[in-house]
Amino acid sequence: AANLGSMFTPPGNPQNLFLYAHYNYSALGFFKVMLVPTLLSVVYIGVIVYMKQNRKLQLELPSLPKPDRKLTTIYLVLLALNVGAVLHLLDKYIALAITAVVVLAVNRKLVKEVDYSLLLTFIGFFVFIGNISHTDLVSYLRDDILGTTEGTYLAALVSSQFISNVPAAMLLAGLTREADALLLGVNIGGLGTLIASMASVISYKLFAAEHPYQAGSYLRMFLFYNFLGLVLIGAVTYFVCVVNYIDYLDVSVFREM
């Protein structure tokens, strides 16, 4: 649910946010592309949940201190401000400047908690992509495989299984103009192997830390439902959206290229 439930909106996951900005999507154009796979995902997860035995869960949550109402209000306003910037309702640099100034004023220690290593990792990916973009293999991929809608979709699905869908999106975005096919491929490509999506890796690590003796059974169940979803959702999306690309995914009237 964490993996598939994030695909519908631009800020739902990193690859969506990157492709949304890289290909200059409009919000409406983005939602139109992702509507069918999102509905398929909801149905798939619903069927799995319905088929499982219904049982009550016993949870003991620690008591948390009451949050500061003033700070909470400020953070919610900043969140709305940045979501507005993602949806092109506000200039992103203005939103960044306002957020930085306000955070420095009300809670400066948050600046030290930013995951700067993750930002450097993304910068490293851009450098890596620039360095390999002129190799013969990349030229072949760009000219013979990523030049078609079907090829881009399948390349995104397959590459996500080995290098995860965020790096796959960043790598392939520099090689293809088939934005919609790439967007579909890297989101559905989050299904499958454990490393296909960072959300899957995080959820496995959290579960294994709490229940180390059940990690093996969790992984077996994970792989079964993920590869089943990859086949079912991937195939339906391919025939409904990718093969019928001109009829369904032609959203050029919504997106400025």
Backbone as CSV, one residue per row, in Angstrom:
resi,resn,N_x,N_y,N_z,CA_x,CA_y,CA_z,C_x,C_y,C_z
1,ALA,0.836,-1.210,0.000,0.000,0.000,0.000,0.863,1.250,0.000
2,ALA,1.974,1.246,0.755,2.863,2.411,0.783,3.483,2.651,-0.582
3,ASN,3.782,1.576,-1.274,4.420,1.682,-2.590,3.418,2.123,-3.654
4,LEU,2.333,1.382,-3.797,1.358,1.675,-4.838,0.523,2.907,-4.527
5,GLY,0.266,3.146,-3.244,-0.561,4.287,-2.885,0.093,5.626,-3.133
6,SER,1.384,5.634,-3.430,2.099,6.896,-3.629,2.131,7.342,-5.087
7,MET,1.609,6.536,-5.993,1.836,6.804,-7.413,0.949,7.892,-8.004
8,PHE,-0.162,8.228,-7.370,-1.153,9.087,-8.026,-0.781,10.565,-8.048
9,THR,-0.045,11.034,-7.040,0.250,12.460,-6.955,1.732,12.738,-7.214
10,PRO,2.066,13.932,-7.685,3.473,14.279,-7.917,4.344,14.180,-6.669
11,PRO,3.920,14.715,-5.500,4.784,14.587,-4.324,4.651,13.251,-3.605
12,GLY,3.917,12.297,-4.184,3.713,11.017,-3.525,4.983,10.210,-3.359
13,ASN,5.904,10.334,-4.302,7.169,9.630,-4.193,8.249,10.391,-4.977
14,PRO,9.518,10.081,-4.761,10.600,10.864,-5.384,10.600,10.816,-6.911
15,GLN,10.344,9.626,-7.503,10.394,9.570,-8.959,9.289,10.392,-9.596
16,ASN,8.116,10.440,-8.964,7.035,11.258,-9.491,7.399,12.735,-9.467
17,LEU,7.948,13.174,-8.351,8.312,14.580,-8.220,9.389,14.959,-9.238
18,PHE,10.349,14.053,-9.437,11.420,14.317,-10.406,10.877,14.387,-11.828
19,LEU,10.086,13.401,-12.246,9.555,13.372,-13.608,8.548,14.495,-13.840
20,TYR,7.793,14.825,-12.820,6.826,15.931,-12.910,7.532,17.234,-13.262
21,ALA,8.689,17.471,-12.634,9.453,18.682,-12.916,10.248,18.560,-14.209
22,HIS,10.833,17.377,-14.443,11.698,17.187,-15.611,10.935,17.364,-16.919
23,TYR,9.724,16.817,-16.994,8.933,16.891,-18.222,7.894,18.017,-18.185
24,ASN,7.936,18.833,-17.150,7.052,20.000,-17.041,5.584,19.617,-17.181
25,TYR,5.161,18.614,-16.436,3.757,18.194,-16.443,2.875,19.277,-15.835
26,SER,1.631,19.324,-16.278,0.600,20.027,-15.526,-0.003,19.028,-14.545
27,ALA,-0.651,19.538,-13.501,-1.250,18.638,-12.516,-2.309,17.753,-13.163
28,LEU,-3.150,18.351,-14.013,-4.216,17.592,-14.655,-3.656,16.522,-15.585
29,GLY,-2.625,16.870,-16.331,-2.000,15.891,-17.221,-1.395,14.729,-16.467
30,PHE,-0.752,15.030,-15.330,-0.156,13.980,-14.505,-1.220,13.041,-13.962
31,PHE,-2.295,13.606,-13.411,-3.354,12.775,-12.837,-4.004,11.894,-13.896
32,LYS,-4.141,12.405,-15.113,-4.769,11.622,-16.172,-3.926,10.404,-16.528
33,VAL,-2.607,10.586,-16.576,-1.722,9.468,-16.897,-1.791,8.385,-15.829
34,MET,-1.826,8.793,-14.555,-1.710,7.843,-13.459,-3.050,7.298,-12.978
35,LEU,-4.166,7.721,-13.571,-5.478,7.322,-13.074,-5.702,5.814,-13.161
36,VAL,-5.475,5.215,-14.323,-5.761,3.789,-14.513,-4.904,2.905,-13.605
37,PRO,-3.558,3.060,-13.586,-2.774,2.191,-12.694,-3.108,2.396,-11.221
38,THR,-3.495,3.615,-10.831,-3.879,3.842,-9.444,-5.154,3.083,-9.100
39,LEU,-6.142,3.126,-9.973,-7.382,2.388,-9.743,-7.122,0.885,-9.710
40,LEU,-6.271,0.409,-10.608,-5.915,-1.013,-10.609,-5.236,-1.406,-9.301
41,SER,-4.380,-0.532,-8.797,-3.666,-0.807,-7.551,-4.620,-0.869,-6.366
42,VAL,-5.592,0.053,-6.330,-6.577,0.054,-5.248,-7.379,-1.242,-5.253
43,VAL,-7.784,-1.679,-6.444,-8.541,-2.926,-6.561,-7.679,-4.104,-6.120
44,TYR,-6.429,-4.138,-6.555,-5.526,-5.243,-6.224,-5.313,-5.341,-4.714
45,ILE,-5.001,-4.211,-4.082,-4.789,-4.220,-2.636,-6.087,-4.569,-1.911
46,GLY,-7.221,-4.056,-2.400,-8.511,-4.359,-1.777,-8.831,-5.836,-1.798
47,VAL,-8.539,-6.495,-2.913,-8.792,-7.931,-3.024,-7.917,-8.705,-2.043
48,ILE,-6.634,-8.311,-1.931,-5.733,-8.991,-1.003,-6.223,-8.845,0.436
49,VAL,-6.600,-7.625,0.804,-7.070,-7.375,2.170,-8.364,-8.141,2.451
50,TYR,-9.259,-8.171,1.474,-10.547,-8.854,1.651,-10.359,-10.361,1.818
51,MET,-9.366,-10.920,1.122,-9.145,-12.363,1.165,-8.460,-12.814,2.454
52,LYS,-7.754,-11.902,3.113,-7.054,-12.292,4.335,-8.026,-12.400,5.499
53,GLN,-7.660,-13.213,6.486,-8.514,-13.413,7.650,-8.619,-12.124,8.465
54,ASN,-9.846,-11.757,8.820,-10.068,-10.550,9.601,-9.806,-10.835,11.078
55,ARG,-8.901,-10.074,11.691,-8.590,-10.278,13.096,-8.210,-8.936,13.731
56,LYS,-8.448,-8.850,15.006,-8.138,-7.625,15.723,-6.647,-7.573,16.054
57,LEU,-6.107,-6.377,15.983,-4.700,-6.171,16.289,-4.572,-5.496,17.646
58,GLN,-3.683,-6.006,18.481,-3.437,-5.432,19.791,-2.189,-4.550,19.718
59,LEU,-2.389,-3.247,19.846,-1.285,-2.305,19.747,-1.158,-1.507,21.039
60,GLU,0.066,-1.305,21.465,0.333,-0.469,22.625,1.231,0.679,22.176
61,LEU,0.624,1.830,21.994,1.364,2.988,21.513,1.797,3.852,22.685
62,PRO,3.027,4.342,22.670,3.482,5.216,23.771,2.756,6.552,23.719
63,SER,2.536,7.125,24.880,1.887,8.438,24.935,2.871,9.504,24.466
64,LEU,2.395,10.419,23.638,3.239,11.463,23.079,2.848,12.815,23.675
65,PRO,3.805,13.706,23.804,3.468,15.040,24.320,2.584,15.796,23.334
66,LYS,1.747,16.645,23.859,0.857,17.424,23.012,1.670,18.384,22.153
67,PRO,1.474,18.374,20.821,2.282,19.241,19.957,1.956,20.715,20.171
68,ASP,2.951,21.544,19.923,2.765,22.980,20.031,1.826,23.451,18.919
69,ARG,0.698,24.054,19.292,-0.317,24.434,18.303,0.208,25.484,17.328
70,LYS,0.994,26.414,17.826,1.510,27.476,16.970,2.465,26.914,15.923
71,LEU,3.415,26.056,16.381,4.360,25.450,15.438,3.647,24.561,14.426
72,THR,2.682,23.799,14.905,1.932,22.915,14.007,1.233,23.718,12.917
73,THR,0.643,24.835,13.284,-0.028,25.690,12.305,0.963,26.242,11.287
74,ILE,2.123,26.660,11.763,3.146,27.195,10.855,3.607,26.128,9.871
75,TYR,3.846,24.900,10.362,4.319,23.825,9.491,3.253,23.426,8.469
76,LEU,1.989,23.444,8.871,0.911,23.121,7.937,0.811,24.171,6.838
77,VAL,1.016,25.429,7.197,0.998,26.498,6.193,2.163,26.323,5.221
78,LEU,3.343,25.984,5.743,4.500,25.748,4.875,4.272,24.544,3.968
79,LEU,3.629,23.506,4.507,3.314,22.335,3.693,2.391,22.723,2.539
80,ALA,1.332,23.479,2.846,0.402,23.922,1.801,1.121,24.793,0.776
81,LEU,2.045,25.620,1.246,2.813,26.494,0.364,3.632,25.676,-0.630
82,ASN,4.283,24.633,-0.147,5.141,23.824,-1.020,4.338,22.913,-1.934
83,VAL,3.202,22.411,-1.469,2.325,21.651,-2.364,1.827,22.563,-3.481
84,GLY,1.510,23.808,-3.146,1.114,24.774,-4.163,2.210,25.019,-5.184
85,ALA,3.478,25.026,-4.721,4.601,25.197,-5.648,4.724,23.999,-6.576
86,VAL,4.498,22.788,-6.045,4.543,21.585,-6.885,3.463,21.621,-7.951
87,LEU,2.301,22.153,-7.605,1.177,22.225,-8.550,1.228,23.474,-9.418
88,HIS,2.365,24.168,-9.404,2.593,25.362,-10.234,1.678,26.523,-9.874
89,LEU,1.183,26.555,-8.643,0.366,27.679,-8.198,1.227,28.794,-7.622
90,LEU,2.485,28.488,-7.336,3.419,29.438,-6.758,4.813,29.107,-7.253
91,ASP,5.631,30.123,-7.445,6.995,29.902,-7.895,7.769,29.089,-6.853
92,LYS,8.462,28.066,-7.305,9.128,27.151,-6.380,10.263,27.829,-5.603
93,TYR,10.919,28.791,-6.232,12.012,29.468,-5.534,11.478,30.380,-4.425
94,ILE,10.324,30.979,-4.662,9.693,31.782,-3.624,9.281,30.890,-2.448
95,ALA,8.689,29.724,-2.764,8.285,28.785,-1.714,9.495,28.304,-0.921
96,LEU,10.598,28.031,-1.614,11.825,27.589,-0.939,12.362,28.677,-0.015
97,ALA,12.387,29.907,-0.508,12.924,31.007,0.289,12.071,31.243,1.536
98,ILE,10.752,31.251,1.359,9.863,31.460,2.506,10.033,30.344,3.532
99,THR,10.093,29.100,3.049,10.251,27.959,3.948,11.560,28.041,4.728
100,ALA,12.651,28.349,4.031,13.957,28.426,4.694,13.979,29.520,5.748
101,VAL,13.453,30.682,5.416,13.462,31.806,6.360,12.612,31.489,7.585
102,VAL,11.415,30.945,7.369,10.521,30.647,8.482,11.111,29.567,9.387
103,VAL,11.656,28.502,8.803,12.234,27.423,9.602,13.428,27.931,10.421
104,LEU,14.266,28.760,9.807,15.397,29.326,10.546,14.921,30.197,11.703
105,ALA,13.780,30.823,11.529,13.263,31.719,12.564,12.611,30.965,13.722
106,VAL,11.892,29.876,13.414,11.101,29.213,14.460,11.754,27.954,15.018
107,ASN,12.612,27.269,14.218,13.208,26.022,14.703,14.476,25.735,13.909
108,ARG,15.528,26.451,14.248,16.764,26.395,13.463,17.417,25.013,13.466
109,LYS,17.184,24.227,14.499,17.847,22.919,14.592,17.368,21.950,13.508
110,LEU,16.200,22.212,12.906,15.717,21.342,11.837,16.652,21.347,10.631
111,VAL,17.341,22.464,10.412,18.256,22.560,9.278,19.367,21.520,9.400
112,LYS,19.764,21.210,10.643,20.822,20.220,10.855,20.333,18.790,10.624
113,GLU,19.004,18.593,10.617,18.450,17.252,10.484,18.123,16.874,9.044
114,VAL,18.365,17.779,8.110,18.132,17.474,6.699,19.076,16.363,6.256
115,ASP,18.580,15.433,5.454,19.413,14.334,4.958,20.227,14.826,3.762
116,TYR,21.327,15.493,4.052,22.151,16.060,2.989,22.825,14.972,2.157
117,SER,23.076,13.818,2.753,23.685,12.722,1.990,22.769,12.264,0.866
118,LEU,21.444,12.296,1.113,20.495,11.930,0.062,20.538,12.942,-1.084
119,LEU,20.649,14.220,-0.738,20.753,15.249,-1.775,22.025,15.062,-2.601
120,LEU,23.132,14.740,-1.938,24.383,14.490,-2.650,24.282,13.258,-3.527
121,THR,23.506,12.262,-3.066,23.298,11.058,-3.879,22.589,11.399,-5.187
122,PHE,21.552,12.242,-5.108,20.846,12.644,-6.316,21.771,13.432,-7.251
123,ILE,22.596,14.303,-6.686,23.556,15.039,-7.508,24.516,14.071,-8.185
124,GLY,24.941,13.054,-7.431,25.819,12.045,-8.004,25.182,11.293,-9.158
125,PHE,23.874,11.015,-9.037,23.171,10.349,-10.136,23.184,11.208,-11.397
126,PHE,22.976,12.502,-11.256,22.992,13.388,-12.416,24.366,13.406,-13.078
127,VAL,25.420,13.436,-12.252,26.783,13.401,-12.794,27.031,12.080,-13.514
128,PHE,26.602,10.981,-12.891,26.779,9.655,-13.495,26.051,9.558,-14.833
129,ILE,24.811,10.036,-14.865,24.032,9.986,-16.101,24.704,10.804,-17.196
130,GLY,25.229,11.975,-16.825,25.922,12.802,-17.813,27.164,12.124,-18.362
131,ASN,27.866,11.378,-17.514,29.099,10.721,-17.945,28.853,9.548,-18.886
132,ILE,27.742,8.810,-18.671,27.504,7.626,-19.499,26.603,7.906,-20.695
133,SER,26.120,9.136,-20.814,25.135,9.435,-21.854,25.705,9.333,-23.264
134,HIS,27.041,9.328,-23.403,27.643,9.290,-24.736,28.233,7.926,-25.084
135,THR,27.985,6.904,-24.260,28.508,5.577,-24.546,27.672,4.892,-25.631
136,ASP,28.250,3.866,-26.254,27.556,3.154,-27.330,26.296,2.463,-26.833
137,LEU,26.372,1.873,-25.621,25.211,1.171,-25.078,24.054,2.137,-24.854
138,VAL,24.350,3.293,-24.289,23.302,4.280,-24.045,22.740,4.807,-25.353
139,SER,23.592,4.978,-26.350,23.114,5.420,-27.663,22.158,4.401,-28.267
140,TYR,22.474,3.119,-28.081,21.586,2.062,-28.574,20.241,2.101,-27.853
141,LEU,20.301,2.237,-26.531,19.057,2.304,-25.761,18.221,3.502,-26.193
142,ARG,18.862,4.646,-26.358,18.138,5.861,-26.711,17.517,5.769,-28.108
143,ASP,18.235,5.225,-29.052,17.785,5.233,-30.441,16.859,4.067,-30.780
144,ASP,17.126,2.872,-30.212,16.386,1.682,-30.635,15.329,1.209,-29.638
145,ILE,15.494,1.474,-28.366,14.548,0.976,-27.360,13.721,2.112,-26.765
146,LEU,14.399,3.153,-26.308,13.700,4.239,-25.634,13.069,5.236,-26.601
147,GLY,13.177,4.965,-27.878,12.516,5.825,-28.861,11.069,5.464,-29.076
148,THR,10.612,4.354,-28.481,9.222,3.937,-28.626,8.539,3.929,-27.262
149,THR,7.209,4.032,-27.294,6.439,4.014,-26.048,6.571,2.676,-25.344
150,GLU,6.396,1.583,-26.104,6.472,0.249,-25.507,7.854,-0.033,-24.943
151,GLY,8.904,0.340,-25.698,10.269,0.099,-25.250,10.601,0.850,-23.973
152,THR,10.156,2.103,-23.898,10.412,2.904,-22.702,9.712,2.315,-21.486
153,TYR,8.464,1.901,-21.661,7.701,1.319,-20.552,8.373,0.054,-20.035
154,LEU,8.745,-0.843,-20.935,9.358,-2.108,-20.529,10.753,-1.885,-19.949
155,ALA,11.505,-0.942,-20.517,12.834,-0.643,-19.983,12.733,-0.099,-18.566
156,ALA,11.726,0.712,-18.297,11.523,1.258,-16.953,11.147,0.154,-15.971
157,LEU,10.281,-0.764,-16.405,9.896,-1.887,-15.547,11.102,-2.743,-15.184
158,VAL,11.884,-3.111,-16.188,13.006,-4.032,-15.969,14.118,-3.366,-15.169
159,SER,14.502,-2.152,-15.539,15.606,-1.488,-14.848,15.273,-1.212,-13.386
160,SER,14.005,-0.954,-13.087,13.602,-0.707,-11.695,13.858,-1.921,-10.813
161,GLN,13.790,-3.113,-11.382,13.987,-4.331,-10.602,15.416,-4.469,-10.098
162,PHE,16.364,-3.815,-10.786,17.777,-4.008,-10.457,18.423,-2.783,-9.817
163,ILE,17.952,-1.585,-10.163,18.602,-0.388,-9.617,17.622,0.490,-8.842
164,SER,16.375,0.026,-8.639,15.317,0.753,-7.946,14.699,1.802,-8.877
165,ASN,13.441,2.146,-8.601,12.713,2.967,-9.566,13.115,4.434,-9.569
166,VAL,13.637,4.967,-8.466,14.070,6.367,-8.482,15.312,6.550,-9.359
167,PRO,16.390,5.773,-9.165,17.522,5.886,-10.087,17.144,5.560,-11.528
168,ALA,16.237,4.595,-11.729,15.812,4.263,-13.089,15.141,5.453,-13.751
169,ALA,14.299,6.156,-13.005,13.636,7.341,-13.556,14.649,8.408,-13.928
170,MET,15.621,8.641,-13.064,16.629,9.658,-13.317,17.520,9.285,-14.494
171,LEU,17.833,8.005,-14.636,18.685,7.553,-15.724,17.970,7.645,-17.071
172,LEU,16.748,7.113,-17.128,16.044,7.014,-18.404,15.445,8.344,-18.858
173,ALA,15.190,9.251,-17.913,14.583,10.533,-18.283,15.489,11.335,-19.216
174,GLY,16.789,11.149,-19.075,17.713,11.859,-19.945,17.871,11.230,-21.314
175,LEU,17.192,10.087,-21.530,17.376,9.348,-22.777,16.109,9.224,-23.609
176,THR,14.958,9.626,-23.074,13.714,9.418,-23.813,12.786,10.611,-23.673
177,ARG,11.962,10.810,-24.698,10.918,11.829,-24.664,9.562,11.222,-24.334
178,GLU,9.529,9.893,-24.159,8.266,9.208,-23.858,7.963,9.348,-22.364
179,ALA,7.544,10.541,-21.974,7.379,10.862,-20.557,6.327,9.995,-19.883
180,ASP,5.180,9.826,-20.522,4.080,9.091,-19.898,4.422,7.619,-19.699
181,ALA,5.049,7.020,-20.706,5.436,5.617,-20.605,6.471,5.414,-19.503
182,LEU,7.412,6.343,-19.395,8.422,6.252,-18.341,7.786,6.421,-16.966
183,LEU,6.865,7.363,-16.840,6.174,7.585,-15.575,5.420,6.340,-15.129
184,LEU,4.711,5.716,-16.051,3.990,4.482,-15.739,4.951,3.355,-15.383
185,GLY,6.018,3.233,-16.144,6.942,2.120,-15.956,7.659,2.136,-14.624
186,VAL,8.134,3.296,-14.193,8.889,3.330,-12.939,7.975,3.208,-11.723
187,ASN,6.714,3.632,-11.853,5.799,3.469,-10.725,5.368,2.022,-10.559
188,ILE,4.948,1.386,-11.649,4.582,-0.025,-11.577,5.827,-0.879,-11.360
189,GLY,6.963,-0.414,-11.846,8.221,-1.125,-11.644,8.660,-1.174,-10.204
190,GLY,8.015,-0.403,-9.323,8.301,-0.504,-7.895,7.862,-1.831,-7.306
191,LEU,6.972,-2.533,-8.015,6.609,-3.900,-7.652,7.704,-4.850,-8.115
192,GLY,7.725,-6.046,-7.529,8.711,-7.041,-7.958,9.730,-7.316,-6.883
193,THR,10.996,-7.020,-7.151,12.071,-7.325,-6.211,12.031,-6.383,-5.008
194,LEU,12.759,-6.757,-3.973,12.777,-5.951,-2.757,13.388,-4.580,-3.000
195,ILE,14.390,-4.502,-3.879,15.075,-3.232,-4.104,14.406,-2.400,-5.193
196,ALA,13.314,-2.869,-5.750,12.654,-2.121,-6.819,12.099,-0.794,-6.324
197,SER,11.787,-0.705,-5.040,11.267,0.524,-4.461,11.885,0.737,-3.087
198,MET,12.259,1.991,-2.811,12.839,2.284,-1.509,11.825,2.063,-0.392
199,ALA,10.534,2.297,-0.688,9.491,2.054,0.318,9.479,0.589,0.740
200,SER,9.717,-0.309,-0.197,9.747,-1.736,0.121,10.938,-2.087,1.007
201,VAL,12.089,-1.496,0.696,13.285,-1.740,1.499,13.081,-1.246,2.932
202,ILE,12.517,-0.048,3.065,12.297,0.531,4.392,11.308,-0.311,5.192
203,SER,10.211,-0.715,4.557,9.206,-1.506,5.276,9.779,-2.855,5.709
204,TYR,10.600,-3.477,4.863,11.212,-4.757,5.233,12.167,-4.584,6.412
205,LYS,12.983,-3.530,6.387,13.943,-3.301,7.468,13.217,-3.048,8.786
206,LEU,12.127,-2.289,8.745,11.356,-2.021,9.958,10.738,-3.303,10.509
207,PHE,10.169,-4.122,9.616,9.542,-5.369,10.065,10.590,-6.334,10.615
208,ALA,11.699,-6.465,9.896,12.738,-7.407,10.320,13.344,-7.007,11.661
209,ALA,13.426,-5.693,11.925,13.969,-5.232,13.204,13.036,-5.580,14.359
210,GLU,11.728,-5.521,14.118,10.751,-5.812,15.172,10.468,-7.306,15.301
211,HIS,10.522,-8.029,14.182,10.172,-9.457,14.168,11.238,-10.235,13.385
212,PRO,12.447,-10.337,13.908,13.541,-10.963,13.149,13.280,-12.418,12.777
213,TYR,12.516,-13.153,13.587,12.283,-14.565,13.286,11.218,-14.763,12.205
214,GLN,10.498,-13.722,11.870,9.487,-13.812,10.821,9.923,-13.115,9.532
215,ALA,11.173,-12.650,9.482,11.655,-11.914,8.309,11.604,-12.767,7.050
216,GLY,11.921,-14.064,7.186,11.904,-14.944,6.018,10.506,-15.124,5.445
217,SER,9.525,-15.365,6.318,8.154,-15.544,5.846,7.605,-14.237,5.271
218,TYR,7.999,-13.110,5.880,7.595,-11.809,5.339,8.126,-11.638,3.922
219,LEU,9.394,-11.977,3.705,10.016,-11.795,2.399,9.364,-12.684,1.351
220,ARG,9.034,-13.930,1.725,8.374,-14.835,0.777,6.996,-14.300,0.391
221,MET,6.235,-13.833,1.371,4.919,-13.270,1.085,5.044,-12.001,0.250
222,PHE,6.041,-11.188,0.585,6.291,-9.958,-0.156,6.550,-10.235,-1.629
223,LEU,7.458,-11.169,-1.896,7.819,-11.477,-3.283,6.634,-12.052,-4.054
224,PHE,5.832,-12.896,-3.400,4.671,-13.483,-4.082,3.693,-12.404,-4.531
225,TYR,3.262,-11.550,-3.591,2.257,-10.542,-3.926,2.819,-9.438,-4.820
226,ASN,4.106,-9.146,-4.678,4.694,-8.097,-5.507,4.860,-8.532,-6.961
227,PHE,5.357,-9.755,-7.162,5.508,-10.217,-8.548,4.154,-10.501,-9.191
228,LEU,3.184,-10.960,-8.394,1.832,-11.135,-8.914,1.255,-9.785,-9.340
229,GLY,1.443,-8.768,-8.513,0.971,-7.434,-8.866,1.697,-6.865,-10.060
230,LEU,3.005,-7.132,-10.152,3.786,-6.657,-11.296,3.246,-7.228,-12.595
231,VAL,2.926,-8.521,-12.587,2.401,-9.172,-13.787,1.000,-8.653,-14.129
232,LEU,0.111,-8.632,-13.135,-1.284,-8.262,-13.393,-1.432,-6.775,-13.717
233,ILE,-0.968,-5.918,-12.824,-1.108,-4.474,-13.036,-0.253,-4.025,-14.226
234,GLY,0.951,-4.594,-14.318,1.823,-4.234,-15.434,1.242,-4.602,-16.781
235,ALA,0.632,-5.790,-16.879,0.067,-6.238,-18.153,-1.161,-5.421,-18.534
236,VAL,-2.064,-5.206,-17.584,-3.278,-4.442,-17.886,-2.917,-3.016,-18.290
237,THR,-1.984,-2.400,-17.565,-1.560,-1.040,-17.905,-0.921,-1.009,-19.283
238,TYR,-0.155,-2.020,-19.613,0.492,-2.076,-20.922,-0.541,-2.085,-22.052
239,PHE,-1.534,-2.948,-21.940,-2.506,-3.076,-23.027,-3.532,-1.943,-23.033
240,VAL,-3.896,-1.430,-21.863,-4.906,-0.372,-21.802,-4.308,0.998,-22.073
241,CYS,-3.128,1.258,-21.495,-2.544,2.598,-21.569,-1.413,2.727,-22.586
242,VAL,-0.476,1.786,-22.585,0.722,1.939,-23.406,0.445,1.598,-24.863
243,VAL,-0.168,0.462,-25.124,-0.470,0.072,-26.503,-1.438,1.062,-27.135
244,ASN,-2.399,1.532,-26.345,-3.363,2.523,-26.826,-2.940,3.923,-26.420
245,TYR,-1.642,4.183,-26.526,-1.072,5.443,-26.063,-1.725,6.654,-26.714
246,ILE,-1.907,6.620,-28.022,-2.444,7.781,-28.736,-3.862,8.081,-28.286
247,ASP,-4.622,7.014,-28.041,-6.017,7.218,-27.664,-6.169,7.653,-26.211
248,TYR,-5.325,7.092,-25.316,-5.559,7.319,-23.896,-4.586,8.316,-23.268
249,LEU,-3.299,8.196,-23.595,-2.305,8.964,-22.875,-1.854,10.228,-23.592
250,ASP,-2.539,10.636,-24.647,-2.137,11.841,-25.346,-2.621,13.050,-24.551
251,VAL,-1.781,13.506,-23.661,-2.179,14.598,-22.768,-1.408,15.877,-23.109
252,SER,-0.965,16.002,-24.370,-0.182,17.151,-24.746,-0.951,18.451,-24.589
253,VAL,-2.284,18.365,-24.618,-3.075,19.588,-24.447,-3.009,20.071,-23.006
254,PHE,-2.593,19.179,-22.090,-2.507,19.558,-20.683,-1.091,19.908,-20.258
255,ARG,-0.088,19.505,-21.037,1.294,19.632,-20.613,2.076,20.470,-21.600
256,GLU,2.887,21.354,-21.089,3.774,22.146,-21.927,5.091,21.414,-22.008
257,MET,5.497,21.059,-23.227,6.757,20.348,-23.418,7.828,21.359,-23.843
